[in-house]
XYZ file of C-alpha atoms in Angstrom:
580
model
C 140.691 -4.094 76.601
C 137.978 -1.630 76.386
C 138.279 1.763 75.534
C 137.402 4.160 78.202
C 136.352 7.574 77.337
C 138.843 10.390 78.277
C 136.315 12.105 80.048
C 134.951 9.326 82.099
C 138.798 9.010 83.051
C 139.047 12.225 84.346
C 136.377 11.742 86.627
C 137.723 8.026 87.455
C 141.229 9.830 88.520
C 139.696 12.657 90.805
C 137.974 9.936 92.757
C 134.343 10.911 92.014
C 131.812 8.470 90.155
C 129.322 10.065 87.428
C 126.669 9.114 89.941
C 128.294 11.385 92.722
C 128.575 14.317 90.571
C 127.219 17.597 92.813
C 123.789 18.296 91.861
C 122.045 21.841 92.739
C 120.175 20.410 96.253
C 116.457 20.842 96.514
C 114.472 23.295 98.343
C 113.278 23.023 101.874
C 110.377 25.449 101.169
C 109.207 27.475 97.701
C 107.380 30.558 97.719
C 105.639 31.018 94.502
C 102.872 33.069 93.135
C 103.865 36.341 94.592
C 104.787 39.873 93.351
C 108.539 39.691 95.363
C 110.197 43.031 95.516
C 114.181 41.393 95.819
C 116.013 44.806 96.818
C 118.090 44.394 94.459
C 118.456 47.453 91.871
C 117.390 46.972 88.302
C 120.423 48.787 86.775
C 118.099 48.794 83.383
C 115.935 50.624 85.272
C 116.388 54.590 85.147
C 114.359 55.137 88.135
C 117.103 52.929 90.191
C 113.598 50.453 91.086
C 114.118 46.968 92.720
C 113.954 43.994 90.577
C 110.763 41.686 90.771
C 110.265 38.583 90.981
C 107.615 35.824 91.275
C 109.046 32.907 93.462
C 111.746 31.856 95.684
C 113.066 28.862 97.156
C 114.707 28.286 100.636
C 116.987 25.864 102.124
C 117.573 25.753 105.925
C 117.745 29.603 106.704
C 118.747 31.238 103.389
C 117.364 31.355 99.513
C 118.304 29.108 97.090
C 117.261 30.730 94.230
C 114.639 33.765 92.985
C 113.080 33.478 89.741
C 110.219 32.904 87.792
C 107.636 30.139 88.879
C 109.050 27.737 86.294
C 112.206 27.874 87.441
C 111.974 28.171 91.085
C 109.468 24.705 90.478
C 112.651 22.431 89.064
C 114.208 23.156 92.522
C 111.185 20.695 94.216
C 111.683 18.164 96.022
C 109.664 14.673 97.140
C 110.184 16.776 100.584
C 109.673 20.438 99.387
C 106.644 22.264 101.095
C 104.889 24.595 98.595
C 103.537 28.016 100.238
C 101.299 30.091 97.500
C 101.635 33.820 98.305
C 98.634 34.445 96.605
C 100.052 37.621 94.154
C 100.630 38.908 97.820
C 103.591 41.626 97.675
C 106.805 40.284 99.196
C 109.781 42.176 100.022
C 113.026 41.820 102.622
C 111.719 41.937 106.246
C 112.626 45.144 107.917
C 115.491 45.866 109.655
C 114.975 48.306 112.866
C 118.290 50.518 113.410
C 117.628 51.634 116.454
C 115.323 50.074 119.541
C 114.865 49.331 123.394
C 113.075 46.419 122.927
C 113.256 45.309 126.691
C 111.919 48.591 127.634
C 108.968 48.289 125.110
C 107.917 45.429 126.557
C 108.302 46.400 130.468
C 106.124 49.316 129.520
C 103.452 47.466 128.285
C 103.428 45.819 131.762
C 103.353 48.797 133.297
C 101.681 52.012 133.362
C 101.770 52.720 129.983
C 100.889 56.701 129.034
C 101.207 56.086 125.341
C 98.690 58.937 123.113
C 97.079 59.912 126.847
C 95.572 63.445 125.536
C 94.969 65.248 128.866
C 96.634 65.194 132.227
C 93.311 64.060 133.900
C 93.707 61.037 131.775
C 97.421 60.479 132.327
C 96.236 60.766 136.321
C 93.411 58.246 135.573
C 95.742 55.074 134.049
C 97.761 56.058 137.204
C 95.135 55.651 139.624
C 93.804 52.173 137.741
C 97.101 50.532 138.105
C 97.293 52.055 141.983
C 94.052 50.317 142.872
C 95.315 46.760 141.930
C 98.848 47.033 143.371
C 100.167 45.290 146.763
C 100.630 48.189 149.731
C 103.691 50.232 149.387
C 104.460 48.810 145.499
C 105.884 51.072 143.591
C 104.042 52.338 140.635
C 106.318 52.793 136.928
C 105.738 53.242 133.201
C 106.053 56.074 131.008
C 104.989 57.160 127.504
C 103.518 60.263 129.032
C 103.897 63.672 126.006
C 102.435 67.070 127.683
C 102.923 68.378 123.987
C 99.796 66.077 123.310
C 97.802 68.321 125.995
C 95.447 70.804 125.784
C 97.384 72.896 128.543
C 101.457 71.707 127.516
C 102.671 71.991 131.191
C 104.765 69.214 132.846
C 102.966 67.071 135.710
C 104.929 67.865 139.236
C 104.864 65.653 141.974
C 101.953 66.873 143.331
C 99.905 66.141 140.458
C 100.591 62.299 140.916
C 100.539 63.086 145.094
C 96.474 63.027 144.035
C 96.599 60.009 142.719
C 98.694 57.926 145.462
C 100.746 58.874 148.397
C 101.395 55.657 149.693
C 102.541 54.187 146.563
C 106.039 55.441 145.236
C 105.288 56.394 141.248
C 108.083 57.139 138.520
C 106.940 57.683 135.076
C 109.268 58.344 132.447
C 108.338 61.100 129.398
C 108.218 59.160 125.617
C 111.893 59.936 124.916
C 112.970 58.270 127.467
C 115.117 61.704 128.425
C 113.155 62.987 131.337
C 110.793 61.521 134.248
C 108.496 62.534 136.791
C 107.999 61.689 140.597
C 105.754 61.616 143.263
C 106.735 62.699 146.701
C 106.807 59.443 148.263
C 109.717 58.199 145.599
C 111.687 61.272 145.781
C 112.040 60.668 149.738
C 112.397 57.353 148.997
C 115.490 58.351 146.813
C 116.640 61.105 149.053
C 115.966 63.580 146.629
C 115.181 66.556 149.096
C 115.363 70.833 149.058
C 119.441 70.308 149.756
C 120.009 68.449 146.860
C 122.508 69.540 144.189
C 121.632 68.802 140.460
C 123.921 65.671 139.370
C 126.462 65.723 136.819
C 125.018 65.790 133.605
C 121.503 65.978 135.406
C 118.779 68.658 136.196
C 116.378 68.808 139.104
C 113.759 71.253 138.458
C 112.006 72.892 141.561
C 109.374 75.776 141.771
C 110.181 78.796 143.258
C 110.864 78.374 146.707
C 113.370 76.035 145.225
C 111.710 72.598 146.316
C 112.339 69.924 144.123
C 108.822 69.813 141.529
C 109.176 65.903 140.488
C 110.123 66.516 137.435
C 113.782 65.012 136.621
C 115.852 65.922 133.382
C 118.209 63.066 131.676
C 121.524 62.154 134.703
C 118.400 63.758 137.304
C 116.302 60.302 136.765
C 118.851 57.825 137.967
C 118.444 59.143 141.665
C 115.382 57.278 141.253
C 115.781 54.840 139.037
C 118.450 53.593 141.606
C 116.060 52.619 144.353
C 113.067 50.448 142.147
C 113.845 47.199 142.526
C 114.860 45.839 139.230
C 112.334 43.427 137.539
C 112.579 40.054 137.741
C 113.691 37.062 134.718
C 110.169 36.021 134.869
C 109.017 39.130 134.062
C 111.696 40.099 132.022
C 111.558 37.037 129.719
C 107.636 37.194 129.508
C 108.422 41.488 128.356
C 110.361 40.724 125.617
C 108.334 37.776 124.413
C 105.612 40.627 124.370
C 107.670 42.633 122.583
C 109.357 40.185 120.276
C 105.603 39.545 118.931
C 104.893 42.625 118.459
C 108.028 42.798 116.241
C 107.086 40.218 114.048
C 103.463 40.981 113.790
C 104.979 44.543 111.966
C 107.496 42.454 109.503
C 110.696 43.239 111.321
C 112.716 40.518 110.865
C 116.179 42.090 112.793
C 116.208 44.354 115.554
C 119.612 46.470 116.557
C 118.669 46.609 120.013
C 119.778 48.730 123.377
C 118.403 46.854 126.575
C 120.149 45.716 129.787
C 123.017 42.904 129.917
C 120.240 40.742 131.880
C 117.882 41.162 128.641
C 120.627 40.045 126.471
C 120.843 36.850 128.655
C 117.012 36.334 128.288
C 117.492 36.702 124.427
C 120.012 33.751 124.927
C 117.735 31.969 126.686
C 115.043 32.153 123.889
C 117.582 31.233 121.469
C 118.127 28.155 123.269
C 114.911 27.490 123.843
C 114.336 28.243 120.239
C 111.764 30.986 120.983
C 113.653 34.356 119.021
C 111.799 35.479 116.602
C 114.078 38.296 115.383
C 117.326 38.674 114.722
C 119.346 41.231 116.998
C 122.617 43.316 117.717
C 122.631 43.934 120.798
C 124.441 47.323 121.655
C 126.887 47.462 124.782
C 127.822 50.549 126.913
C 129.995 52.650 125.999
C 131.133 54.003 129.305
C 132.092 50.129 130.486
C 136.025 49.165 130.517
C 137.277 47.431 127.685
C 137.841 45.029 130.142
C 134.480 44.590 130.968
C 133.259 44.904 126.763
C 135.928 42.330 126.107
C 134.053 40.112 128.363
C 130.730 40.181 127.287
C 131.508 40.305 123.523
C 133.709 37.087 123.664
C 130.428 35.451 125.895
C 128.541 34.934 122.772
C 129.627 33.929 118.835
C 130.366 36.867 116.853
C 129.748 34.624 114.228
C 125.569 34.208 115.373
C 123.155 35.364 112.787
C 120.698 35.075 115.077
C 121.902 36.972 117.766
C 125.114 38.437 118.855
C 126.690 41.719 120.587
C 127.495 45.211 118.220
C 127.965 48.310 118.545
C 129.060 50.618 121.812
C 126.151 53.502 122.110
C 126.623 56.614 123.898
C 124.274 59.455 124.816
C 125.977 62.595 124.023
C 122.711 64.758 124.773
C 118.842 64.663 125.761
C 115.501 65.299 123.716
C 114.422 67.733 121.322
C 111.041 67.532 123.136
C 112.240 67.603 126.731
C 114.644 70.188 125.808
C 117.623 68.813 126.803
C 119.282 68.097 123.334
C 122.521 70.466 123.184
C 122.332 72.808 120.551
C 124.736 75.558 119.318
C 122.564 77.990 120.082
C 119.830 78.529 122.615
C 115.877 77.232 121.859
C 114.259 79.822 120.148
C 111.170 79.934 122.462
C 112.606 80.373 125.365
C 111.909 83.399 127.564
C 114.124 86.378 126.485
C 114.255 87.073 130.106
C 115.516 83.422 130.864
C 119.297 84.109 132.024
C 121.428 81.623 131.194
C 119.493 80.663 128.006
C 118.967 76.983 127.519
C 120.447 75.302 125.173
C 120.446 71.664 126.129
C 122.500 69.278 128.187
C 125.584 68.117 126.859
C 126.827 64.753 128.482
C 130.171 64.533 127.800
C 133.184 66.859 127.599
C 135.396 66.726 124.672
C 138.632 65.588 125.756
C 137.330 63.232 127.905
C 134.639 61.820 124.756
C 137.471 62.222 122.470
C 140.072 59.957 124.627
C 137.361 57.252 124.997
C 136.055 57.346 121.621
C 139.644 56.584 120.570
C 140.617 53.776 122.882
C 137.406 51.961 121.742
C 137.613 52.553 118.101
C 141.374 51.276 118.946
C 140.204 47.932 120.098
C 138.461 47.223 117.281
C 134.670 48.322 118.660
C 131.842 50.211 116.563
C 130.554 53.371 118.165
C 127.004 54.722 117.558
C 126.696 57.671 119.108
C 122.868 59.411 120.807
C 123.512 63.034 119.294
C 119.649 65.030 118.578
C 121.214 68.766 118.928
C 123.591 69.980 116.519
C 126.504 70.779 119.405
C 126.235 66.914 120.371
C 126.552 66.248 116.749
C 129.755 68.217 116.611
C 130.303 66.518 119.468
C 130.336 63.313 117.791
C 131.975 63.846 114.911
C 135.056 65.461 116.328
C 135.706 62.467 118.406
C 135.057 60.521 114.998
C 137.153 62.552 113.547
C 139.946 62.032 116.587
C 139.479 58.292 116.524
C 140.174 57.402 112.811
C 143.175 59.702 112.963
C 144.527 57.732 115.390
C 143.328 54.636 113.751
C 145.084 55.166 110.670
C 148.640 56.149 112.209
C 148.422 52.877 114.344
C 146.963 48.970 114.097
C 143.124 48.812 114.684
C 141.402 45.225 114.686
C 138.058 45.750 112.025
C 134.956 46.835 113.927
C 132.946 43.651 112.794
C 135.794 41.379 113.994
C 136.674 40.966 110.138
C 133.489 38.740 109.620
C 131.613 41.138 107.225
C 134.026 43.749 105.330
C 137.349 42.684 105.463
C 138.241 45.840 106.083
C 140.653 47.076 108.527
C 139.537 51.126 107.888
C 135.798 50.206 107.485
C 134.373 51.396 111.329
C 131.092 52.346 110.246
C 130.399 54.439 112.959
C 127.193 56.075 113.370
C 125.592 59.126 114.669
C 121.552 58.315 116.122
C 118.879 60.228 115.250
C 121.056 63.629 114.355
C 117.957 65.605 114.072
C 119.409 68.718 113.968
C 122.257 69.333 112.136
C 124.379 72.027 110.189
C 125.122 71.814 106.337
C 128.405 71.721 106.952
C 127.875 68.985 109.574
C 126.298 66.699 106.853
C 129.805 67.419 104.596
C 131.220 65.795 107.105
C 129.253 63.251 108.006
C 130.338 62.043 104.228
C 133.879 63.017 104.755
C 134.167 60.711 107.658
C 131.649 58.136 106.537
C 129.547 58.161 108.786
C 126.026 56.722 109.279
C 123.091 58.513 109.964
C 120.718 56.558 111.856
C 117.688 58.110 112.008
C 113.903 57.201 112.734
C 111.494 59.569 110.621
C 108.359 58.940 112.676
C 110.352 61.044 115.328
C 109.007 63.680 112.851
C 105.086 63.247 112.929
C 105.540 63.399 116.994
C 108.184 66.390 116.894
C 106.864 68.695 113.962
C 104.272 70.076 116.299
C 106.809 72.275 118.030
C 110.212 71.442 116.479
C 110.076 74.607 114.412
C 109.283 76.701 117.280
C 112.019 75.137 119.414
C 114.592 75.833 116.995
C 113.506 78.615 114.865
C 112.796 78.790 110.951
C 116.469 78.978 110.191
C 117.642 75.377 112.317
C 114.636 73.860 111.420
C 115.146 73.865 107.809
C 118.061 71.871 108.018
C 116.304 69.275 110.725
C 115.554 65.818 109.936
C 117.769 66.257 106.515
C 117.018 62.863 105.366
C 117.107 63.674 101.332
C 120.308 65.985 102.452
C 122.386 63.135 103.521
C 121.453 60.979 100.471
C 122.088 63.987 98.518
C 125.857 64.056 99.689
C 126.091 59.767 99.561
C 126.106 59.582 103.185
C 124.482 56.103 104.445
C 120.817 56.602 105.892
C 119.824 53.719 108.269
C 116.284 53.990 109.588
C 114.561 52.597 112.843
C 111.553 53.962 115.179
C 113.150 54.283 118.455
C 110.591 51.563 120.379
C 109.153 52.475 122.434
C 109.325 56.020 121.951
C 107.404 55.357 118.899
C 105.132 53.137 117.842
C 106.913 49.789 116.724
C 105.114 49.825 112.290
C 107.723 50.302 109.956
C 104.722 51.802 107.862
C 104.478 55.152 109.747
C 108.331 55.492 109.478
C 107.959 54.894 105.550
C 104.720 57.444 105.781
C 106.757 60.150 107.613
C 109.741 59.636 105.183
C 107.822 60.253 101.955
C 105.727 63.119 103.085
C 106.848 64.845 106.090
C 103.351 65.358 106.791
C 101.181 64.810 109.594
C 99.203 61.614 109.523
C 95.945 63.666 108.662
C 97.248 65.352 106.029
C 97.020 68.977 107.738
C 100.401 69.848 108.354
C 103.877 70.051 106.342
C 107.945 70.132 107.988
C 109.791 71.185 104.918
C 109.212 69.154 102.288
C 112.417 69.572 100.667
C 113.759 66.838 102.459
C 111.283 64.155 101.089
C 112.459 60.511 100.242
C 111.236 58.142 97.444
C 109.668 55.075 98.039
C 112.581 53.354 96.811
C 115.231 55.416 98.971
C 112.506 55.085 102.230
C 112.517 50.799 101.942
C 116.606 51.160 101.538
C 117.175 52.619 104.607
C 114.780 50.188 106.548
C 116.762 46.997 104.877
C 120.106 47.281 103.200
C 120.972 50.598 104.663
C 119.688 49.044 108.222
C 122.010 45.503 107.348
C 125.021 48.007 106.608
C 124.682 49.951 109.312
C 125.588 46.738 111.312
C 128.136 45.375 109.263
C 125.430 42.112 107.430
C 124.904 43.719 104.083
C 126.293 40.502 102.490
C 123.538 38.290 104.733
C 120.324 40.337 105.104
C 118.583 43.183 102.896
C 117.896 41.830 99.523
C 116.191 38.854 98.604
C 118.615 37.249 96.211
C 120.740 33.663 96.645
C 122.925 33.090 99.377
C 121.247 35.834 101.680
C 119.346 34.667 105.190
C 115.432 34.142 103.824
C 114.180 36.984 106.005
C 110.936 38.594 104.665
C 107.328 40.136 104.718
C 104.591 39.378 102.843
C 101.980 42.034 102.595
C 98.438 42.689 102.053
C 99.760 45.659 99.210
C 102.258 46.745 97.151
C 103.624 49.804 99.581
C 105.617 50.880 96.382
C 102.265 51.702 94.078
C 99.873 53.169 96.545
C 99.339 56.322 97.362
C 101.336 57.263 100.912
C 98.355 57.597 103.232
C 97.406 53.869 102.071
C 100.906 52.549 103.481
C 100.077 53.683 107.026
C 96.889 51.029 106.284
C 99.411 48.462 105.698
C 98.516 44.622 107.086
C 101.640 42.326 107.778
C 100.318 38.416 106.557
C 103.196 36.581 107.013
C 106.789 37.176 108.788
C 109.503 34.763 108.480
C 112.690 34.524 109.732
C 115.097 32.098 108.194
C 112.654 30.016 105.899
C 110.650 29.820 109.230
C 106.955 31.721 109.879
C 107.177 33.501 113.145
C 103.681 35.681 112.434
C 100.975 34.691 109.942
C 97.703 37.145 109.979
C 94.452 35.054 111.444
């Protein structure tokens, strides 16, 4: 009888031949030749910089491997597709905390006021879109920034009364946080010299107390309420719009707040395998759990693609509209102004606190709009509230258990908080809480910000290095529409807290590092939303989401990064944007 090796026995008894023995599987595609900035920290490295890297292979959606070209070559295949980056820089495609990608892409439909300088102009795209509508259609966009203006005063009704008074018009300011009117829609919405201000709401008038057009944060929904909503068509062919735009800028993920009939159109692109970026969509806070049980369990938790998140709030208004609730009244106010403004809070406490902790109960995220620093303390008192509760009783994870594991990992997460208290960012640690927060808000805002809050407030505002200083999780996005969609400009604003011309400084205490800027658009951005172990670095195992650019954004001077070209986007080993 012949002797058979002990080894060869082994493999005999567990049922597998030598020829079936697992072998590391080939790539689908290899990226090679490029200058690949992984996002994953050199710990050699004393100035904490990302490891490099020259190629990387990709099956299906995620990498296979990073390396050098030699190595990343034994992974080809009779099938492999070979793309040469061309010594291009390459690093993890960005990750936008905080959009309204629906909204970006109605407004480029409509009347869009985006960077009009005067209010003759903003009258002017008005009139253009009047002249081509049907009788009697109404008339909508937004954009519109009086701070831009020679003259900074609002438009009133009668100001767009010039322009059409057959046509209903509703334009809504850049943050989103304040709209103006014509005559014909306020009668249209009943919005008349008898009318009270709503809840949470403010209808300015002039001084015979007739309502002016101009409608502050709860105010706009009178309105709103009557324009027929859009319809699929022209919702699915906005957010296609939109969705290019995303990928023509390198974001690969998008943690989105739009309408439950946009998140069905997003469906409908996956389907149709048309979604080009990978999103969260956020849910309303202010729905029953009923009704957030419901449209969670509609659609996989498990979808890296697409799937619901977090439950966002608006606890206050705009800095620029001056509606964001602050401690103390804006600085620039009239002295003679009686009661003194200081913003409009949305909420209550007990009544935010008592929801905040039901929902963090069953098992939901919370993000929660808070610019001013009273709707900051706001928020993190019903934080506070919430994981007390949490802890003394049995809370399902946030994420549904899919990413941390966690049953006391909530992540929650305060947007924007622009203005905000040293001891408010002790506790933002203390809690663990997130600051999302989009620094090209900044280059809009620090033409008045310090005037609207004073030296003292302002010095603490936009504390980006402060929150890193105290290890609290920085998450950045750009607000879209409210500004522009480019990463770059965030990055810019981030490093320099200077204008884009150079001319003028906010505090530049609070600058970031390169490094620090591109951690907070990627793995801060994937942690934020609960995917640090799938998106964020560019290492094995993780979704092949990336940007190749036409310059390394980490060795040029700042200025040069707002020049920055996108050449190729891709989204799960797939090219959704390559440069012509």
């Amino acid at each position: 009888m012949t002797r058979i090796a002990p080894i060869l026995l082994l493999v005999v008894a567990s049922g597998v031949s030598a020829q079936r023995m697992p072998q590391k599987p080939k790539a689908d595609l290899i990226f090679t030749h490029g200058n690949i900035y992984t996002g994953v920290v050199d710990a050699a490295s004393s100035l904490g910089a990302g490891k490099r890297s020259e190629a990387l292979a990709v099956v299906g959606e995620r990498i296979l491997a990073v390396g050098t070209r030699d190595e990343i070559m034994k992974l080809k295949g009779p099938e492999t597709k070979i793309v040469d980056l061309d010594s291009h820089f390459v690093m993890p495609g960005f990750n936008d905390a905080h959009m309204h990608l629906a909204t970006a892409g109605l407004e480029k439909m409509n009347v869009n006021l985006v960077g009009v300088k005067t209010l003759d102009e903003f009258r002017e795209r008005v009139r253009a879109q009047v002249e081509k509508a049907a009788p009697g259609e109404w008339i909508v966009g937004g954009g519109w920034d009086e701070t831009l203006w020679p003259v900074k005063v609002l438009p009133t009704r009668w100001d767009l009364d010039e322009v059409s008074q057959s046509h209903p018009v509703f334009l809504m300011r850049v943050d989103e946080h304040m709209a103006v009117a014509n005559t014909r829609a306020l009668q249209l919405a009943s919005v008349t010299v008898a009318s009270r201000d709503p809840e949470r709401g403010k209808i300015d008038r002039d001084d015979a107390g007739t309502p002016n057009g101009i409608l502050r944060e709860k105010a706009h929904l009178l309105v709103q309420a009557v324009i027929p909503k859009p319809t699929h068509e022209k919702r699915r062919q906005a957010i296609e719009s939109a969705l290019a735009d995303l990928a023509s800028h390198g974001i690969t993920s998008a943690q989105d707040y739009s309408q439950w009939e946009d998140f069905q159109v997003y469906e409908e692109l996956e389907h149709d395998g048309k979604l080009t970026a990978r999103i969260s969509e956020w849910l309303d806070f202010d729905e029953s759990i009923a009704d957030l049980n419901s449209k969670r369990s509609s659609h996989p938790a498990s979808d890296t693609m697409l799937h619901t998140g977090m439950l966002k709030a608006f606890l206050d208004g705009s800095l620029g509209s001056k509606t964001a609730a602050l401690l103390e009244p804006y600085s620039d106010d009239p002295k003679n102004d009686s009661p003194k403004n200081s913003g409009l809070p949305q909420y209550e406490a007990d009544k935010l606190n008592a929801m905040t902790k039901e929902r963090v109960l069953a098992g939901y995220q919370i993000g929660f709009h808070a610019i001013g620093d009273k709707a900051v303390q706001l928020a993190l008192d019903a934080f506070a509230e919430a994981e007390k509760a949490a802890k003394e009783g049995k809370v399902k994870a946030a994420d549904g258990g899919n990413a941390s594991g966690n049953n006391n990992d909530y992540r929650l997460r305060i947007e924007h908080a622009q203005v905000t208290t040293p001891q408010q960012i002790l506790r933002f640690k203390d809690l663990k809480v997130i600051a999302s927060m989009q620094p090209s808000h900044l280059l809009t805002d620090m033409n008045w910000a310090e005037s609207y809050l004073g030296p003292k407030r302002a010095e603490h505002s936009y504390a980006c290095a402060d929150f890193l200083r105290h290890g609290v999780v920085l998450a950045f996005g750009t607000d879209y529409p409210v500004e522009p969609v480019t990463p770059f400009r965030g990055l810019y604003a981030a490093l320099t807290r200077m204008s884009e011309d150079g001319k003028k400084s906010y505090y530049p205490a609070e600058k970031l590092n390169i490094e620090q800027a591109i951690a907070a658009y990627t793995t801060g951005a994937a942690f934020a939303e609960f995917a640090e172990k799938q998106k964020g670095k560019l290492e094995p195992g993780m979704l092949a989401d990336f940007v190749v650019l036409d310059r390394d954004i980490t060795a040029v001077p700042p200025p040069r990064i707002l020049e920055t070209k996108v050449l190729r986007t891709v989204v799960g080993g797939k090219t959704v944007y390559e440069a012509k």
